[in-house]
Amino acid sequence: MGYSANQVKIIQEGGFSVDSGEAFKGVTNNKFFGCRTISDNTKPIQIFDETTDEHGDQVGRIQIDKTSSIELLIESMENIVFHPAYHKDKNRSRAKLIIPSKYDYEIDFLLTDLNNITRKDIQDMEKIISDPRQRPRKEYNHPPDSVMSLIYGIVALKVKDQTKWHWVSG
C-alpha cells in the first residue's frame, strides 16, 4: 500500500490497542497526514488535500520525489545560520540542522544511517540504456527510516505555508 496508509488512518481516526483492546482517539486528518516517496524529479513536492485511495477513502497526503528530498536534506546539513546579534561573524555561525544530544552514543545510529545514503550507480544505467534519447539520471537508493524521518520533518516545514494544515514550528 505504500506510505504506511494503514498507520496514517489509525493515527488520524483512532483505533483499538492490540495489547488491551482499549479504544484510543485519533488526532484527525487536520493534524496528521501521510507522505509518500515517488521517483519523479519534475515534481519534487506534490500536495493532495483529498485523493481517493485504493479503498475509495478520501485521504490527504504529500508526495515527494525521493532524490529531490535527499538533496533537500543534504542542503539542510550544509546550510549555516548566524546569530542575529553577531551579524555574519563566522565564529558565531552554526549549522541550520542541529541534532541535539547530550552524549554522542545517543545519536550514533543516526550518524551511521546518514552515512549509509547511497546513490544508484550511473555507470550501470548507461550500459542498460541503449536508446540515445534516454539519459541516465542521478537517483538515490531508499535511505534508512531514521533518515526518512528527518526528510519528512524538513518537508513538513517546507510545505507548511502551502497547505490548509496547521503546523507548529520554531
Coordinates of N, CA, C and O in Angstrom, one line a residue:
M1 N 0.8 -1.2 0.0 CA 0.0 0.0 0.0 C 0.9 1.3 0.0 O 0.4 2.3 -0.4
G2 N 2.1 1.2 0.5 CA 3.0 2.4 0.5 C 2.6 3.4 1.5 O 1.5 3.3 2.1
Y3 N 3.4 4.3 1.7 CA 3.3 5.4 2.7 C 2.6 5.1 4.0 O 2.0 5.9 4.6
S4 N 2.7 3.8 4.4 CA 2.1 3.4 5.7 C 0.6 3.8 5.8 O 0.2 4.4 6.8
A5 N -0.1 3.6 4.8 CA -1.5 4.1 4.7 C -2.3 3.6 5.9 O -3.2 4.3 6.4
N6 N -2.1 2.3 6.3 CA -2.9 1.8 7.5 C -2.6 2.6 8.7 O -3.4 2.9 9.5
Q7 N -1.3 2.8 9.0 CA -0.9 3.6 10.2 C -1.4 5.0 10.1 O -1.8 5.5 11.1
V8 N -1.3 5.6 9.0 CA -1.8 7.0 8.8 C -3.3 7.1 9.2 O -3.7 7.9 10.0
K9 N -4.1 6.1 8.7 CA -5.5 6.2 9.0 C -5.8 5.9 10.5 O -6.6 6.6 11.1
I10 N -5.1 5.0 11.1 CA -5.2 4.8 12.6 C -4.8 6.0 13.4 O -5.5 6.3 14.3
I11 N -3.7 6.6 13.0 CA -3.3 7.8 13.8 C -4.3 8.9 13.6 O -4.7 9.7 14.5
Q12 N -4.9 9.1 12.4 CA -5.9 10.1 12.2 C -7.2 9.8 12.8 O -7.8 10.7 13.5
E13 N -7.7 8.6 12.7 CA -9.1 8.3 13.2 C -9.1 7.6 14.5 O -10.2 7.5 15.1
G14 N -8.0 7.0 15.0 CA -8.0 6.2 16.2 C -8.2 4.8 15.9 O -8.3 4.3 14.8
G15 N -8.3 4.0 17.0 CA -8.5 2.6 16.8 C -8.5 1.9 18.2 O -8.9 2.5 19.2
F16 N -8.0 0.7 18.2 CA -8.0 -0.1 19.4 C -6.6 -0.7 19.7 O -5.9 -1.1 18.8
S17 N -6.2 -0.7 21.0 CA -4.9 -1.2 21.4 C -4.8 -2.7 21.1 O -5.8 -3.4 21.4
V18 N -3.7 -3.1 20.5 CA -3.5 -4.5 20.3 C -3.3 -5.3 21.6 O -3.8 -6.4 21.7
D19 N -2.7 -4.7 22.6 CA -2.5 -5.3 23.9 C -3.7 -5.4 24.7 O -4.0 -6.5 25.2
S20 N -4.4 -4.3 24.9 CA -5.5 -4.3 25.9 C -6.9 -4.2 25.2 O -7.9 -4.5 25.9
G21 N -7.0 -3.9 23.9 CA -8.3 -3.8 23.3 C -9.0 -2.5 23.6 O -10.1 -2.2 23.1
E22 N -8.3 -1.6 24.3 CA -8.9 -0.3 24.7 C -8.9 0.6 23.5 O -7.9 0.7 22.8
A23 N -10.0 1.4 23.4 CA -10.1 2.3 22.3 C -9.3 3.6 22.5 O -9.1 4.0 23.7
F24 N -8.7 4.1 21.5 CA -8.0 5.4 21.6 C -8.4 6.3 20.5 O -8.8 5.9 19.4
K25 N -8.4 7.6 20.7 CA -8.8 8.6 19.8 C -7.7 8.9 18.8 O -6.5 8.8 19.1
G26 N -8.1 9.3 17.6 CA -7.1 9.8 16.6 C -6.8 11.3 16.7 O -7.6 12.0 17.5
V27 N -5.8 11.7 16.0 CA -5.5 13.2 16.1 C -6.2 14.0 15.0 O -6.0 15.2 14.9
T28 N -6.9 13.4 14.1 CA -7.7 13.9 13.0 C -6.7 14.2 11.8 O -5.5 14.3 12.0
N29 N -7.4 14.2 10.6 CA -6.6 14.5 9.4 C -6.2 16.0 9.3 O -5.5 16.3 8.3
N30 N -6.6 16.8 10.2 CA -6.2 18.2 10.2 C -4.8 18.3 10.8 O -4.1 19.3 10.6
K31 N -4.4 17.3 11.6 CA -3.1 17.4 12.3 C -2.1 16.4 11.8 O -0.9 16.5 12.2
F32 N -2.5 15.4 11.1 CA -1.6 14.4 10.7 C -2.0 13.8 9.3 O -3.2 13.6 9.0
F33 N -1.0 13.6 8.4 CA -1.3 13.0 7.1 C -0.1 12.3 6.6 O 1.0 12.5 7.1
G34 N -0.3 11.5 5.6 CA 0.8 10.7 5.0 C 1.7 11.4 4.0 O 1.3 12.4 3.4
C35 N 2.9 10.9 3.9 CA 3.8 11.4 2.9 C 4.4 10.2 2.2 O 4.8 9.2 2.8
R36 N 4.4 10.2 0.8 CA 4.8 9.1 0.0 C 5.9 9.5 -0.9 O 5.9 10.6 -1.5
T37 N 6.9 8.6 -1.0 CA 8.0 8.9 -1.9 C 7.7 8.3 -3.3 O 7.2 7.2 -3.4
I38 N 8.1 9.1 -4.3 CA 7.9 8.7 -5.7 C 9.2 9.0 -6.4 O 10.1 9.6 -5.8
S39 N 9.3 8.6 -7.6 CA 10.5 8.9 -8.5 C 10.1 9.8 -9.6 O 9.8 9.3 -10.7
D40 N 10.0 11.1 -9.4 CA 9.6 12.0 -10.4 C 10.3 13.3 -10.1 O 9.7 14.2 -9.4
N41 N 11.5 13.6 -10.6 CA 12.2 14.8 -10.2 C 11.6 16.0 -10.9 O 12.0 17.1 -10.5
T42 N 10.6 15.9 -11.8 CA 10.0 17.1 -12.3 C 8.9 17.6 -11.4 O 8.5 18.8 -11.5
K43 N 8.5 16.8 -10.4 CA 7.5 17.2 -9.4 C 8.1 16.9 -8.0 O 7.7 15.9 -7.4
P44 N 9.0 17.7 -7.5 CA 9.7 17.3 -6.2 C 8.7 17.2 -5.0 O 8.8 16.4 -4.1
I45 N 7.7 18.1 -5.0 CA 6.7 18.1 -3.9 C 5.3 18.3 -4.5 O 5.1 19.3 -5.2
Q46 N 4.4 17.4 -4.2 CA 3.0 17.5 -4.7 C 2.1 17.4 -3.4 O 2.3 16.5 -2.6
I47 N 1.2 18.3 -3.3 CA 0.2 18.2 -2.2 C -1.2 17.9 -2.7 O -1.7 18.5 -3.6
F48 N -1.7 16.8 -2.1 CA -3.1 16.4 -2.4 C -3.9 16.5 -1.2 O -3.8 15.8 -0.2
D49 N -4.8 17.6 -1.2 CA -5.6 17.8 0.0 C -6.5 16.6 0.3 O -6.7 16.1 1.4
E50 N -7.2 16.1 -0.8 CA -8.0 14.9 -0.6 C -7.9 14.1 -1.9 O -8.3 14.6 -3.0
T51 N -7.5 12.9 -1.9 CA -7.4 12.0 -3.0 C -7.9 10.7 -2.6 O -7.7 10.1 -1.5
T52 N -8.7 10.0 -3.5 CA -9.2 8.7 -3.2 C -8.2 7.7 -3.2 O -7.4 7.6 -4.2
D53 N -8.1 6.9 -2.1 CA -7.1 5.8 -2.1 C -7.6 4.6 -2.6 O -8.8 4.5 -3.2
E54 N -6.9 3.5 -2.5 CA -7.3 2.2 -3.1 C -8.6 1.6 -2.5 O -9.2 0.7 -3.1
H55 N -9.0 2.1 -1.4 CA -10.3 1.6 -0.8 C -11.4 2.6 -1.0 O -12.5 2.4 -0.4
G56 N -11.2 3.6 -1.8 CA -12.3 4.6 -2.0 C -12.4 5.7 -1.0 O -13.3 6.5 -1.0
D57 N -11.4 5.7 0.0 CA -11.4 6.7 1.1 C -10.7 8.0 0.6 O -9.8 7.9 -0.2
Q58 N -11.2 9.1 1.0 CA -10.5 10.4 0.7 C -9.4 10.6 1.7 O -9.7 10.8 2.9
V59 N -8.2 10.7 1.3 CA -7.0 10.8 2.2 C -6.1 11.9 1.6 O -5.7 11.8 0.5
G60 N -5.9 12.9 2.5 CA -4.9 14.0 2.1 C -3.5 13.4 2.3 O -3.2 12.6 3.2
R61 N -2.6 13.8 1.4 CA -1.2 13.4 1.5 C -0.3 14.3 0.7 O -0.7 15.1 0.0
I62 N 1.0 14.1 1.0 CA 2.0 14.7 0.2 C 2.8 13.6 -0.5 O 3.1 12.6 0.0
Q63 N 3.2 13.9 -1.8 CA 4.1 13.0 -2.5 C 5.4 13.8 -2.7 O 5.3 14.9 -3.2
I64 N 6.5 13.2 -2.4 CA 7.8 13.8 -2.6 C 8.7 12.9 -3.5 O 8.7 11.7 -3.4
D65 N 9.5 13.5 -4.3 CA 10.5 12.8 -5.1 C 11.6 12.4 -4.2 O 12.2 13.3 -3.5
K66 N 12.0 11.2 -4.2 CA 13.0 10.6 -3.2 C 14.3 11.3 -3.4 O 14.9 11.8 -2.5
T67 N 14.8 11.4 -4.6 CA 16.1 12.0 -4.9 C 16.1 13.5 -4.5 O 17.0 14.0 -3.8
S68 N 15.1 14.2 -4.9 CA 15.0 15.7 -4.6 C 14.9 15.9 -3.0 O 15.5 16.8 -2.5
S69 N 14.2 15.0 -2.3 CA 14.1 15.1 -0.9 C 15.4 14.8 -0.2 O 15.8 15.4 0.8
I70 N 16.2 13.8 -0.7 CA 17.5 13.6 -0.1 C 18.4 14.7 -0.4 O 19.2 15.1 0.5
E71 N 18.4 15.3 -1.6 CA 19.1 16.5 -1.8 C 18.8 17.7 -0.9 O 19.6 18.4 -0.4
L72 N 17.5 17.8 -0.6 CA 17.0 18.8 0.4 C 17.6 18.6 1.8 O 18.0 19.5 2.4
L73 N 17.7 17.3 2.2 CA 18.3 17.0 3.5 C 19.8 17.4 3.5 O 20.3 18.0 4.4
I74 N 20.5 17.0 2.4 CA 21.9 17.3 2.3 C 22.1 18.8 2.3 O 23.0 19.3 3.0
E75 N 21.3 19.5 1.6 CA 21.4 21.0 1.6 C 21.1 21.6 3.0 O 21.8 22.5 3.4
S76 N 20.2 21.0 3.7 CA 19.9 21.5 5.1 C 21.1 21.3 6.0 O 21.3 22.1 6.9
M77 N 21.8 20.2 5.8 CA 23.0 20.0 6.6 C 24.2 20.9 6.2 O 25.0 21.2 7.1
E78 N 24.2 21.3 5.0 CA 25.3 22.2 4.6 C 25.0 23.7 4.9 O 26.0 24.5 5.0
N79 N 23.8 24.1 5.1 CA 23.4 25.5 5.4 C 23.8 25.9 6.8 O 23.7 25.1 7.7
I80 N 24.2 27.1 6.9 CA 24.6 27.6 8.2 C 23.7 28.9 8.5 O 23.2 29.5 7.6
V81 N 23.5 29.2 9.7 CA 22.8 30.4 10.1 C 23.7 31.2 11.1 O 24.6 30.6 11.7
F82 N 23.4 32.4 11.2 CA 24.2 33.3 12.0 C 23.3 33.8 13.2 O 22.1 34.0 13.0
H83 N 23.9 34.0 14.3 CA 23.2 34.6 15.5 C 22.9 36.0 15.1 O 23.8 36.8 14.6
P84 N 21.7 36.5 15.3 CA 21.3 37.8 14.9 C 22.1 38.9 15.5 O 22.3 40.0 14.9
A85 N 22.6 38.7 16.7 CA 23.4 39.8 17.4 C 24.8 39.9 16.9 O 25.4 40.9 17.1
Y86 N 25.3 38.9 16.1 CA 26.7 38.9 15.6 C 26.6 38.8 14.1 O 27.1 37.8 13.6
H87 N 26.2 39.8 13.4 CA 26.0 39.7 12.0 C 27.1 39.1 11.2 O 28.2 39.7 11.1
K88 N 26.9 37.9 10.8 CA 27.7 37.2 9.9 C 29.2 37.0 10.4 O 30.1 36.9 9.6
D89 N 29.3 36.9 11.7 CA 30.6 36.6 12.3 C 30.8 35.1 12.1 O 30.1 34.3 12.7
K90 N 31.7 34.6 11.3 CA 31.9 33.2 11.0 C 32.1 32.4 12.3 O 31.8 31.2 12.3
N91 N 32.7 33.0 13.3 CA 32.9 32.2 14.5 C 31.6 32.0 15.3 O 31.6 31.2 16.2
R92 N 30.6 32.7 15.0 CA 29.3 32.6 15.7 C 28.3 31.9 14.8 O 27.1 31.8 15.2
S93 N 28.6 31.3 13.7 CA 27.7 30.6 12.8 C 27.5 29.2 13.3 O 28.4 28.6 13.9
R94 N 26.3 28.6 13.0 CA 26.0 27.3 13.4 C 25.3 26.6 12.2 O 24.7 27.3 11.3
A95 N 25.3 25.3 12.2 CA 24.6 24.5 11.2 C 23.1 24.8 11.3 O 22.6 24.9 12.5
K96 N 22.4 24.9 10.2 CA 21.0 25.1 10.3 C 20.2 23.9 10.9 O 19.3 24.0 11.6
L97 N 20.7 22.7 10.5 CA 20.1 21.5 11.1 C 21.0 21.0 12.2 O 22.1 20.6 12.0
I98 N 20.5 21.0 13.4 CA 21.2 20.6 14.6 C 20.4 19.4 15.2 O 19.2 19.5 15.4
I99 N 21.2 18.3 15.5 CA 20.6 17.2 16.2 C 21.1 17.2 17.6 O 22.2 16.8 17.9
P100 N 20.2 17.6 18.5 CA 20.7 17.8 19.9 C 20.8 16.4 20.6 O 20.0 15.5 20.5
S101 N 21.9 16.3 21.4 CA 22.1 15.1 22.2 C 23.1 15.5 23.3 O 24.1 16.2 23.0
K102 N 23.0 14.9 24.4 CA 24.0 15.2 25.5 C 25.2 14.3 25.3 O 26.3 14.8 25.5
Y103 N 25.0 13.1 24.8 CA 26.1 12.2 24.6 C 26.1 11.7 23.1 O 25.0 11.4 22.6
D104 N 27.3 11.5 22.5 CA 27.4 11.1 21.1 C 26.7 9.7 20.9 O 26.1 9.5 19.9
Y105 N 26.8 8.8 21.9 CA 26.3 7.5 21.7 C 24.7 7.5 21.5 O 24.1 6.6 21.0
E106 N 24.1 8.6 21.9 CA 22.6 8.7 21.8 C 22.2 8.9 20.3 O 21.1 8.6 19.9
I107 N 23.1 9.4 19.5 CA 22.8 9.6 18.1 C 23.7 8.8 17.1 O 23.6 9.1 15.9
D108 N 24.4 7.9 17.6 CA 25.3 7.1 16.7 C 24.6 6.4 15.6 O 25.0 6.4 14.5
F109 N 23.4 5.9 15.9 CA 22.6 5.2 14.9 C 22.3 6.2 13.8 O 22.3 5.8 12.6
L110 N 21.9 7.4 14.1 CA 21.6 8.4 13.1 C 22.7 8.8 12.2 O 22.6 8.9 11.0
L111 N 23.9 8.9 12.8 CA 25.1 9.3 12.1 C 25.4 8.1 11.1 O 25.8 8.3 10.0
T112 N 25.3 6.9 11.6 CA 25.6 5.7 10.8 C 24.6 5.7 9.6 O 25.0 5.5 8.5
D113 N 23.3 5.9 9.9 CA 22.3 5.9 8.8 C 22.5 7.0 7.8 O 22.3 6.8 6.6
L114 N 22.9 8.2 8.3 CA 23.2 9.3 7.4 C 24.3 9.0 6.4 O 24.4 9.4 5.3
N115 N 25.3 8.3 7.0 CA 26.4 7.9 6.2 C 26.1 6.7 5.2 O 26.9 6.3 4.4
N116 N 25.0 6.1 5.4 CA 24.5 5.0 4.5 C 23.6 5.4 3.4 O 23.0 4.6 2.7
I117 N 23.5 6.7 3.1 CA 22.8 7.2 2.0 C 23.7 6.9 0.7 O 24.8 7.3 0.6
T118 N 23.1 6.1 -0.2 CA 23.8 5.7 -1.4 C 23.1 6.1 -2.6 O 21.9 6.2 -2.7
R119 N 23.9 6.3 -3.7 CA 23.3 6.7 -5.0 C 23.4 5.5 -5.9 O 24.3 4.7 -5.8
K120 N 22.4 5.3 -6.7 CA 22.4 4.2 -7.7 C 23.5 4.5 -8.7 O 23.7 5.7 -9.0
D121 N 24.2 3.5 -9.1 CA 25.3 3.7 -9.9 C 24.9 4.1 -11.4 O 24.3 3.4 -12.1
I122 N 25.4 5.3 -11.8 CA 25.0 5.8 -13.1 C 25.7 5.0 -14.2 O 25.2 4.8 -15.3
Q123 N 26.9 4.5 -13.9 CA 27.7 3.7 -14.9 C 26.9 2.5 -15.4 O 26.8 2.2 -16.6
D124 N 26.2 1.8 -14.4 CA 25.4 0.6 -14.8 C 24.2 1.0 -15.6 O 23.9 0.3 -16.6
M125 N 23.6 2.2 -15.4 CA 22.5 2.6 -16.1 C 22.8 2.9 -17.5 O 22.1 2.7 -18.5
E126 N 24.0 3.5 -17.8 CA 24.5 3.8 -19.1 C 24.6 2.5 -20.0 O 24.3 2.6 -21.2
K127 N 25.0 1.5 -19.3 CA 25.1 0.2 -20.1 C 23.7 -0.4 -20.4 O 23.6 -1.0 -21.5
I128 N 22.8 -0.2 -19.5 CA 21.4 -0.8 -19.7 C 20.7 0.0 -20.8 O 20.0 -0.6 -21.6
I129 N 20.8 1.3 -20.8 CA 20.0 2.2 -21.7 C 20.7 2.2 -23.1 O 21.8 2.7 -23.2
S130 N 20.0 1.6 -24.1 CA 20.6 1.6 -25.4 C 20.0 2.7 -26.3 O 20.5 3.0 -27.4
D131 N 18.9 3.2 -25.9 CA 18.2 4.3 -26.7 C 18.9 5.6 -26.4 O 19.0 6.1 -25.3
P132 N 19.5 6.2 -27.5 CA 20.2 7.5 -27.3 C 19.3 8.7 -26.8 O 19.8 9.7 -26.4
R133 N 18.0 8.5 -26.9 CA 17.1 9.6 -26.5 C 16.9 9.6 -24.9 O 16.4 10.5 -24.4
Q134 N 17.3 8.5 -24.3 CA 17.2 8.4 -22.8 C 18.6 8.8 -22.2 O 19.6 8.4 -22.8
R135 N 18.5 9.4 -21.1 CA 19.8 9.7 -20.4 C 19.7 9.2 -19.0 O 18.6 9.2 -18.3
P136 N 20.8 8.7 -18.5 CA 20.8 8.3 -17.0 C 20.7 9.5 -16.2 O 21.1 10.6 -16.5
R137 N 20.0 9.4 -15.0 CA 19.8 10.5 -14.1 C 20.3 10.1 -12.7 O 20.3 8.9 -12.4
K138 N 20.6 11.1 -11.9 CA 21.0 10.8 -10.5 C 19.8 10.3 -9.8 O 18.8 10.9 -9.8
E139 N 20.0 9.2 -9.1 CA 18.9 8.6 -8.3 C 19.6 7.9 -7.0 O 20.6 7.2 -7.2
Y140 N 18.9 8.2 -5.9 CA 19.4 7.6 -4.7 C 18.7 6.3 -4.4 O 17.5 6.1 -4.7
N141 N 19.3 5.4 -3.7 CA 18.6 4.2 -3.1 C 17.8 4.7 -1.9 O 18.0 5.8 -1.4
H142 N 16.8 3.9 -1.5 CA 15.9 4.3 -0.4 C 16.8 4.4 0.9 O 17.4 3.4 1.2
P143 N 16.8 5.5 1.6 CA 17.5 5.6 2.8 C 16.9 4.9 4.0 O 15.7 4.6 3.9
P144 N 17.6 4.7 5.1 CA 17.0 4.1 6.3 C 15.9 5.0 6.8 O 15.8 6.2 6.5
D145 N 15.0 4.4 7.6 CA 13.8 5.0 8.2 C 14.2 6.3 9.0 O 13.4 7.3 9.0
S146 N 15.3 6.2 9.7 CA 15.6 7.4 10.6 C 15.9 8.6 9.7 O 15.6 9.7 10.0
V147 N 16.6 8.4 8.5 CA 16.9 9.5 7.6 C 15.6 9.9 7.0 O 15.4 11.2 6.8
M148 N 14.7 9.0 6.6 CA 13.4 9.4 6.1 C 12.6 10.3 7.1 O 11.9 11.2 6.7
S149 N 12.7 10.0 8.4 CA 12.0 10.8 9.4 C 12.6 12.2 9.4 O 11.8 13.2 9.5
L150 N 13.9 12.4 9.2 CA 14.4 13.8 9.1 C 13.9 14.5 7.8 O 13.5 15.6 7.9
I151 N 13.8 13.7 6.7 CA 13.3 14.3 5.5 C 11.9 14.7 5.6 O 11.5 15.8 5.2
Y152 N 11.1 13.8 6.2 CA 9.6 14.2 6.4 C 9.5 15.4 7.3 O 8.6 16.3 7.0
G153 N 10.3 15.6 8.3 CA 10.2 16.8 9.1 C 10.6 18.1 8.3 O 10.0 19.1 8.4
I154 N 11.7 18.0 7.5 CA 12.1 19.1 6.7 C 11.0 19.4 5.6 O 10.7 20.6 5.4
V155 N 10.4 18.4 5.0 CA 9.4 18.6 4.0 C 8.2 19.3 4.7 O 7.6 20.2 4.1
A156 N 7.8 18.8 5.9 CA 6.7 19.4 6.6 C 6.9 20.9 6.8 O 6.0 21.7 6.6
L157 N 8.1 21.3 7.2 CA 8.4 22.7 7.5 C 8.4 23.5 6.1 O 8.0 24.6 6.1
K158 N 8.8 22.8 5.1 CA 8.8 23.5 3.8 C 7.4 23.8 3.2 O 7.2 24.8 2.6
V159 N 6.5 22.8 3.4 CA 5.1 23.0 2.9 C 4.1 23.6 3.8 O 3.0 23.7 3.4
K160 N 4.5 24.0 5.0 CA 3.6 24.4 6.0 C 2.7 25.6 5.5 O 1.6 25.7 5.9
D161 N 3.3 26.5 4.7 CA 2.5 27.6 4.2 C 1.7 27.3 2.9 O 0.9 28.2 2.5
Q162 N 1.9 26.2 2.4 CA 1.2 25.8 1.1 C 0.0 24.9 1.4 O -0.7 24.5 0.4
T163 N -0.3 24.6 2.6 CA -1.4 23.7 2.9 C -2.4 24.3 3.8 O -2.2 25.3 4.5
K164 N -3.6 23.6 3.9 CA -4.6 24.1 4.9 C -4.2 23.6 6.3 O -4.9 24.0 7.3
W165 N -3.3 22.6 6.4 CA -2.9 22.0 7.7 C -2.1 23.0 8.5 O -1.4 23.9 8.0
H166 N -2.3 22.9 9.8 CA -1.6 23.8 10.7 C -0.4 23.1 11.3 O -0.4 22.0 11.7
W167 N 0.7 23.9 11.4 CA 2.0 23.3 11.8 C 2.5 24.0 13.1 O 2.2 25.2 13.3
V168 N 3.3 23.4 13.8 CA 4.0 24.0 14.9 C 5.4 24.0 14.6 O 6.0 22.9 14.3
S169 N 6.1 25.1 14.5 CA 7.5 25.1 14.2 C 8.1 26.4 14.8 O 7.4 27.3 15.1
G170 N 9.4 26.3 15.0 CA 10.1 27.4 15.6 C 10.9 28.2 14.7 O 11.1 27.9 13.6

